[in-house]
Short mmCIF file of N, CA and C in Angstrom, two decimals:
data_model
loop_
_atom_site.label_atom_id
_atom_site.label_comp_id
_atom_site.label_asym_id
_atom_site.label_seq_id
_atom_site.Cartn_x
_atom_site.Cartn_y
_atom_site.Cartn_z
N GLU A 1 -4.80 7.32 3.94
CA GLU A 1 -3.87 7.65 3.16
C GLU A 1 -2.60 8.14 3.74
N LEU A 2 -1.38 7.52 3.31
CA LEU A 2 -0.54 7.99 3.96
C LEU A 2 0.58 8.81 2.97
N GLY A 3 1.45 9.36 3.47
CA GLY A 3 2.73 9.74 2.67
C GLY A 3 3.67 9.75 3.36
N GLY A 4 5.16 9.95 2.75
CA GLY A 4 6.35 9.63 3.64
C GLY A 4 7.46 10.12 2.68
N SER A 5 8.59 10.57 3.69
CA SER A 5 9.65 11.07 2.75
C SER A 5 11.22 11.06 3.29
N ILE A 6 12.38 11.02 3.07
CA ILE A 6 13.35 10.86 3.35
C ILE A 6 14.11 12.14 3.20
N VAL A 7 14.35 13.02 4.41
CA VAL A 7 14.86 14.30 4.24
C VAL A 7 15.98 14.36 4.63
N LEU A 8 16.92 14.94 4.27
CA LEU A 8 18.41 15.09 4.84
C LEU A 8 18.51 16.51 5.01
N TYR A 9 19.38 16.79 6.23
CA TYR A 9 19.87 18.30 6.50
C TYR A 9 21.32 18.17 6.39
N PHE A 10 22.22 19.04 6.09
CA PHE A 10 23.38 19.19 5.84
C PHE A 10 23.99 20.41 6.35
N PRO A 11 24.82 20.50 6.89
CA PRO A 11 25.69 21.65 7.31
C PRO A 11 25.68 22.43 6.51
N LYS A 12 25.76 24.13 6.47
CA LYS A 12 25.54 24.96 5.29
C LYS A 12 26.89 24.96 4.61
N GLU A 13 28.21 24.53 5.38
CA GLU A 13 29.41 24.69 4.91
C GLU A 13 29.61 23.47 3.84
N ILE A 14 29.00 22.14 3.96
CA ILE A 14 29.04 21.26 2.81
C ILE A 14 28.99 21.96 1.02
N PRO A 15 29.59 22.03 0.35
CA PRO A 15 29.37 22.61 -0.87
C PRO A 15 27.93 21.73 -1.76
N LYS A 16 27.21 22.70 -2.22
CA LYS A 16 25.90 22.18 -2.93
C LYS A 16 26.83 20.90 -4.17
N ALA A 17 27.58 21.29 -4.73
CA ALA A 17 27.95 20.26 -5.87
C ALA A 17 28.14 19.10 -5.15
N LYS A 18 28.96 18.88 -4.15
CA LYS A 18 29.18 17.80 -3.60
C LYS A 18 28.25 17.08 -3.22
N ILE A 19 26.76 17.70 -2.48
CA ILE A 19 25.63 16.87 -2.36
C ILE A 19 25.27 16.63 -3.46
N THR A 20 24.74 17.05 -4.73
CA THR A 20 24.36 17.03 -6.04
C THR A 20 25.15 15.53 -6.53
N GLU A 21 26.56 15.67 -6.50
CA GLU A 21 27.32 14.51 -6.90
C GLU A 21 26.89 13.10 -6.25
N LEU A 22 26.72 13.45 -4.85
CA LEU A 22 26.60 12.31 -4.04
C LEU A 22 25.15 11.52 -4.73
N PHE A 23 24.36 12.18 -4.69
CA PHE A 23 22.87 11.62 -5.26
C PHE A 23 22.84 11.08 -6.77
N LYS A 24 23.52 11.83 -7.32
CA LYS A 24 23.56 11.27 -8.98
C LYS A 24 22.37 11.54 -9.66
N SER A 25 21.53 12.37 -9.16
CA SER A 25 19.99 12.76 -10.15
C SER A 25 19.48 14.08 -9.49
N PRO A 26 18.94 14.51 -10.10
CA PRO A 26 18.66 15.95 -9.94
C PRO A 26 17.50 15.90 -8.60
N ILE A 27 18.05 16.77 -7.87
CA ILE A 27 17.52 16.88 -6.32
C ILE A 27 17.16 18.35 -6.13
N ASP A 28 16.14 18.49 -5.48
CA ASP A 28 15.75 19.84 -5.12
C ASP A 28 16.49 20.45 -4.02
N ILE A 29 17.08 21.19 -3.71
CA ILE A 29 18.08 21.96 -2.42
C ILE A 29 17.57 22.99 -2.38
N ARG A 30 16.98 23.35 -0.90
CA ARG A 30 16.80 24.17 -0.35
C ARG A 30 17.89 24.34 0.69
N ILE A 31 18.17 26.02 0.50
CA ILE A 31 19.26 26.47 1.49
C ILE A 31 18.75 27.69 2.44
N PHE A 32 18.91 27.35 3.85
CA PHE A 32 18.71 28.14 4.92
C PHE A 32 19.63 28.49 5.34
N ASP A 33 19.33 29.50 6.49
CA ASP A 33 20.52 30.26 6.91
C ASP A 33 21.76 29.38 7.75
N ASP A 34 21.14 28.39 8.07
CA ASP A 34 22.30 27.58 9.04
C ASP A 34 22.64 26.00 8.31
N GLU A 35 21.37 25.44 7.36
CA GLU A 35 21.54 24.27 6.93
C GLU A 35 21.09 24.16 5.37
N VAL A 36 21.22 23.11 4.72
CA VAL A 36 21.20 22.82 3.53
C VAL A 36 19.96 21.51 3.55
N GLU A 37 18.84 21.54 2.94
CA GLU A 37 17.83 20.58 2.80
C GLU A 37 17.46 20.03 1.60
N ILE A 38 17.66 18.52 1.77
CA ILE A 38 16.96 17.82 0.28
C ILE A 38 16.07 16.93 0.68
N THR A 39 14.91 16.63 -0.44
CA THR A 39 14.16 15.56 0.08
C THR A 39 14.63 14.71 -0.98
N TYR A 40 15.10 13.42 -0.41
CA TYR A 40 15.87 12.30 -1.33
C TYR A 40 14.94 11.62 -1.60
N LYS A 41 14.05 11.06 -0.96
CA LYS A 41 12.85 10.07 -1.84
C LYS A 41 11.75 10.29 -1.11
N GLU A 42 10.47 10.27 -1.78
CA GLU A 42 9.10 10.37 -1.72
C GLU A 42 7.62 9.82 -2.04
N LEU A 43 6.95 9.32 -1.38
CA LEU A 43 5.93 8.46 -1.39
C LEU A 43 4.57 9.50 -1.41
N LYS A 44 3.74 9.82 -2.03
CA LYS A 44 2.32 10.46 -2.05
C LYS A 44 1.55 9.28 -2.09
N LYS A 45 0.19 9.85 -1.57
CA LYS A 45 -0.96 8.98 -1.57
C LYS A 45 -0.73 7.36 -1.63
N PHE A 46 -0.15 7.07 -0.42
CA PHE A 46 -0.25 5.54 -0.40
C PHE A 46 -1.03 5.18 0.65
N TYR A 47 -1.81 4.00 0.15
CA TYR A 47 -2.87 3.66 0.64
C TYR A 47 -2.67 2.14 1.90
N SER A 48 -2.52 2.43 3.05
CA SER A 48 -2.38 1.14 3.68
C SER A 48 -3.11 1.57 5.07
N TRP A 49 -3.18 0.45 5.95
CA TRP A 49 -3.59 0.82 7.61
C TRP A 49 -2.32 0.74 8.32
N GLU A 50 -1.17 0.39 7.73
CA GLU A 50 0.15 0.60 8.37
C GLU A 50 1.25 1.34 8.10
N VAL A 51 1.74 2.19 9.25
CA VAL A 51 2.78 2.44 8.89
C VAL A 51 4.10 2.09 8.22
N ASN A 52 4.27 1.13 8.69
CA ASN A 52 5.19 0.06 8.73
C ASN A 52 5.51 -0.42 7.35
N ASP A 53 4.34 -0.65 6.50
CA ASP A 53 4.06 -0.94 4.87
C ASP A 53 4.52 0.42 4.34
N LEU A 54 4.19 1.55 4.69
CA LEU A 54 4.95 2.91 4.07
C LEU A 54 6.23 2.87 3.87
N LEU A 55 6.58 2.62 5.40
CA LEU A 55 8.28 2.51 5.58
C LEU A 55 8.83 1.70 4.59
N THR A 56 8.21 0.25 4.40
CA THR A 56 8.83 -0.69 3.62
C THR A 56 9.27 -0.22 2.11
N SER A 57 8.12 0.25 1.78
CA SER A 57 8.09 0.83 0.44
C SER A 57 9.23 2.20 -0.09
N LEU A 58 9.01 3.01 1.29
CA LEU A 58 10.03 4.00 1.22
C LEU A 58 11.55 3.66 0.98
N PHE A 59 11.72 2.63 2.31
CA PHE A 59 13.12 2.40 2.06
C PHE A 59 13.58 1.66 1.16
N SER A 60 12.66 0.91 0.21
CA SER A 60 13.18 0.17 -1.20
C SER A 60 13.23 1.20 -2.12
N LEU A 61 12.74 2.53 -1.85
CA LEU A 61 13.41 3.18 -3.16
C LEU A 61 14.75 3.82 -2.93
N CYS A 62 15.21 3.79 -1.55
CA CYS A 62 16.31 4.25 -0.88
C CYS A 62 17.87 3.42 -1.24
N ASP A 63 19.00 4.29 -1.71
CA ASP A 63 20.09 3.37 -1.73
C ASP A 63 20.61 3.83 -0.19
N LEU A 64 20.95 2.82 0.71
CA LEU A 64 21.05 3.08 2.13
C LEU A 64 22.42 3.58 2.09
N ASP A 65 23.47 2.99 1.11
CA ASP A 65 24.77 3.22 1.28
C ASP A 65 25.05 4.99 0.85
N VAL A 66 24.54 5.32 0.13
CA VAL A 66 24.40 6.79 -0.28
C VAL A 66 23.88 7.44 1.06
N LEU A 67 22.78 7.10 1.91
CA LEU A 67 22.23 7.87 2.78
C LEU A 67 23.28 7.94 3.97
N LEU A 68 24.02 6.58 4.18
CA LEU A 68 24.80 6.45 5.30
C LEU A 68 26.37 7.07 4.95
N ASN A 69 26.33 7.27 3.76
CA ASN A 69 27.69 8.16 3.17
C ASN A 69 27.60 9.57 3.57
N ALA A 70 26.05 10.19 3.53
CA ALA A 70 25.89 11.38 3.65
C ALA A 70 26.02 11.48 5.26
N ARG A 71 25.47 10.80 5.96
CA ARG A 71 25.48 10.44 7.56
C ARG A 71 27.05 10.83 7.71
N THR A 72 27.73 10.03 7.22
CA THR A 72 28.97 9.66 8.19
C THR A 72 30.05 10.95 7.62
N ASN A 73 30.01 10.86 6.48
CA ASN A 73 30.95 11.50 5.43
C ASN A 73 30.88 13.24 5.52
N MET A 74 29.68 13.46 5.30
CA MET A 74 28.81 15.06 5.24
C MET A 74 28.25 15.54 6.15
N ASN A 75 28.04 14.64 7.42
CA ASN A 75 27.47 15.13 8.45
C ASN A 75 25.80 15.51 8.51
N ALA A 76 25.12 14.71 7.52
CA ALA A 76 23.92 15.07 7.39
C ALA A 76 22.85 14.33 8.50
N LYS A 77 21.81 15.02 8.34
CA LYS A 77 21.08 14.68 9.78
C LYS A 77 20.02 13.85 8.78
N ILE A 78 19.28 12.77 9.33
CA ILE A 78 18.16 12.26 8.23
C ILE A 78 17.10 12.40 9.26
N LEU A 79 15.98 12.72 8.39
CA LEU A 79 14.80 12.72 8.94
C LEU A 79 13.65 11.80 8.08
N VAL A 80 13.25 10.69 8.76
CA VAL A 80 11.68 10.16 7.88
C VAL A 80 10.84 10.89 8.71
N ASP A 81 10.10 11.34 7.31
CA ASP A 81 8.73 12.19 7.77
C ASP A 81 7.71 11.45 7.07
N ILE A 82 6.64 11.04 8.14
CA ILE A 82 5.51 10.53 8.01
C ILE A 82 4.39 11.31 7.80
N VAL A 83 3.42 11.26 7.20
CA VAL A 83 1.94 12.15 7.35
C VAL A 83 1.07 11.12 6.93
N PHE A 84 0.01 11.48 7.70
CA PHE A 84 -1.23 10.36 7.33
C PHE A 84 -2.79 11.27 7.60
N TYR A 85 -3.40 11.38 6.53
CA TYR A 85 -4.85 11.78 6.19
C TYR A 85 -5.96 10.95 7.12
N HIS A 86 -6.51 11.80 8.00
CA HIS A 86 -7.79 11.13 8.75
C HIS A 86 -8.84 11.72 8.51
N TYR A 87 -9.87 11.46 7.92
CA TYR A 87 -10.83 12.02 7.22
C TYR A 87 -12.05 11.72 8.12
N ASN A 88 -12.28 10.71 9.04
CA ASN A 88 -13.27 10.25 9.87
C ASN A 88 -12.95 9.46 11.28
N ASP A 89 -11.98 10.15 11.71
CA ASP A 89 -11.36 9.71 12.80
C ASP A 89 -10.83 8.31 12.69
N ILE A 90 -10.56 7.74 11.79
CA ILE A 90 -9.79 6.38 11.56
C ILE A 90 -8.27 6.62 11.31
N TYR A 91 -7.48 6.24 12.09
CA TYR A 91 -6.36 6.37 12.30
C TYR A 91 -5.46 5.02 11.86
N PRO A 92 -4.24 5.12 11.09
CA PRO A 92 -3.41 4.04 10.64
C PRO A 92 -2.77 3.61 11.80
N ALA A 93 -2.15 2.33 12.09
CA ALA A 93 -1.32 1.60 13.05
C ALA A 93 -0.08 2.16 12.64
N LEU A 94 0.12 2.84 13.60
CA LEU A 94 1.61 3.45 13.99
C LEU A 94 2.59 2.29 14.67
N LEU A 95 2.87 1.63 13.77
CA LEU A 95 3.38 0.52 13.93
C LEU A 95 4.97 0.07 13.05
N PHE A 96 6.06 0.23 13.93
CA PHE A 96 7.32 0.26 13.17
C PHE A 96 7.97 -1.15 13.67
N GLU A 97 8.02 -2.15 12.70
CA GLU A 97 8.73 -3.59 12.74
C GLU A 97 10.17 -3.62 12.43
N GLY A 98 10.87 -4.50 12.89
CA GLY A 98 11.97 -4.81 13.10
C GLY A 98 13.16 -4.24 11.96
N ASP A 99 12.60 -5.04 10.50
CA ASP A 99 13.59 -4.28 9.34
C ASP A 99 13.41 -2.93 9.14
N ASN A 100 12.49 -2.31 9.33
CA ASN A 100 12.53 -0.89 9.36
C ASN A 100 13.07 -0.32 10.56
N MET A 101 13.13 -0.42 11.59
CA MET A 101 13.64 -0.20 12.90
C MET A 101 15.03 -0.27 12.60
N GLU A 102 15.62 -1.25 11.83
CA GLU A 102 17.29 -1.60 12.14
C GLU A 102 17.46 -0.30 11.02
N ILE A 103 16.66 -0.02 9.90
CA ILE A 103 17.20 0.82 8.84
C ILE A 103 17.23 2.21 9.70
N ILE A 104 16.25 2.70 10.36
CA ILE A 104 16.41 3.84 10.99
C ILE A 104 17.02 3.84 12.09
N HIS A 105 17.35 3.36 12.92
CA HIS A 105 18.75 2.68 13.93
C HIS A 105 19.94 3.22 12.99
N LYS A 106 20.21 2.58 11.91
CA LYS A 106 21.66 2.40 11.12
C LYS A 106 21.66 3.69 10.95
N LEU A 107 20.73 4.19 10.26
CA LEU A 107 20.93 5.91 9.63
C LEU A 107 20.80 6.86 10.88
N HIS A 108 20.37 6.32 12.31
CA HIS A 108 20.41 7.33 13.35
C HIS A 108 19.22 8.51 12.85
N ALA A 109 18.44 8.14 12.33
CA ALA A 109 17.44 8.93 11.64
C ALA A 109 16.37 9.42 13.05
N ASP A 110 15.79 10.43 12.64
CA ASP A 110 14.96 10.96 13.54
C ASP A 110 13.50 10.73 12.79
N ILE A 111 12.46 10.81 13.28
CA ILE A 111 10.92 10.29 12.62
C ILE A 111 10.03 11.55 13.10
N SER A 112 9.23 12.03 12.24
CA SER A 112 8.31 12.89 12.17
C SER A 112 7.18 12.45 11.80
N ILE A 113 5.68 12.35 12.55
CA ILE A 113 4.57 12.13 12.21
C ILE A 113 3.75 13.15 12.22
N ASP A 114 3.01 13.75 11.26
CA ASP A 114 2.00 14.55 10.87
C ASP A 114 0.53 14.13 10.52
N PRO A 115 -0.47 14.32 11.41
CA PRO A 115 -1.47 13.80 10.86
C PRO A 115 -2.25 15.19 10.28
N TYR A 116 -3.03 14.99 9.43
CA TYR A 116 -4.05 15.99 8.61
C TYR A 116 -5.33 15.81 8.78
#
């Protein structure tokens, strides 16, 4: 079982209204001392042996132009957060293929992989 999300971190000085206007849909904004965090898109309980399948599905939910705008014009840092649950020492293939790697590179995104 896999899960994943696209998380953005904005500098604290970016107005909350500007962030919500960019995404044009209700988003949960968490404000910390030095940054603002939002989870843009999320997939839970995704069943596949390959992380690449998760990434393909997750990126298909995203408007890449919005993400690039956030990164370029609002100084957002983008994180691709991947979790997998291993119940019997069976692990998914941690494979990142061409199309998904191009998106990750284009977004200058970081990747976090958390096994549970």
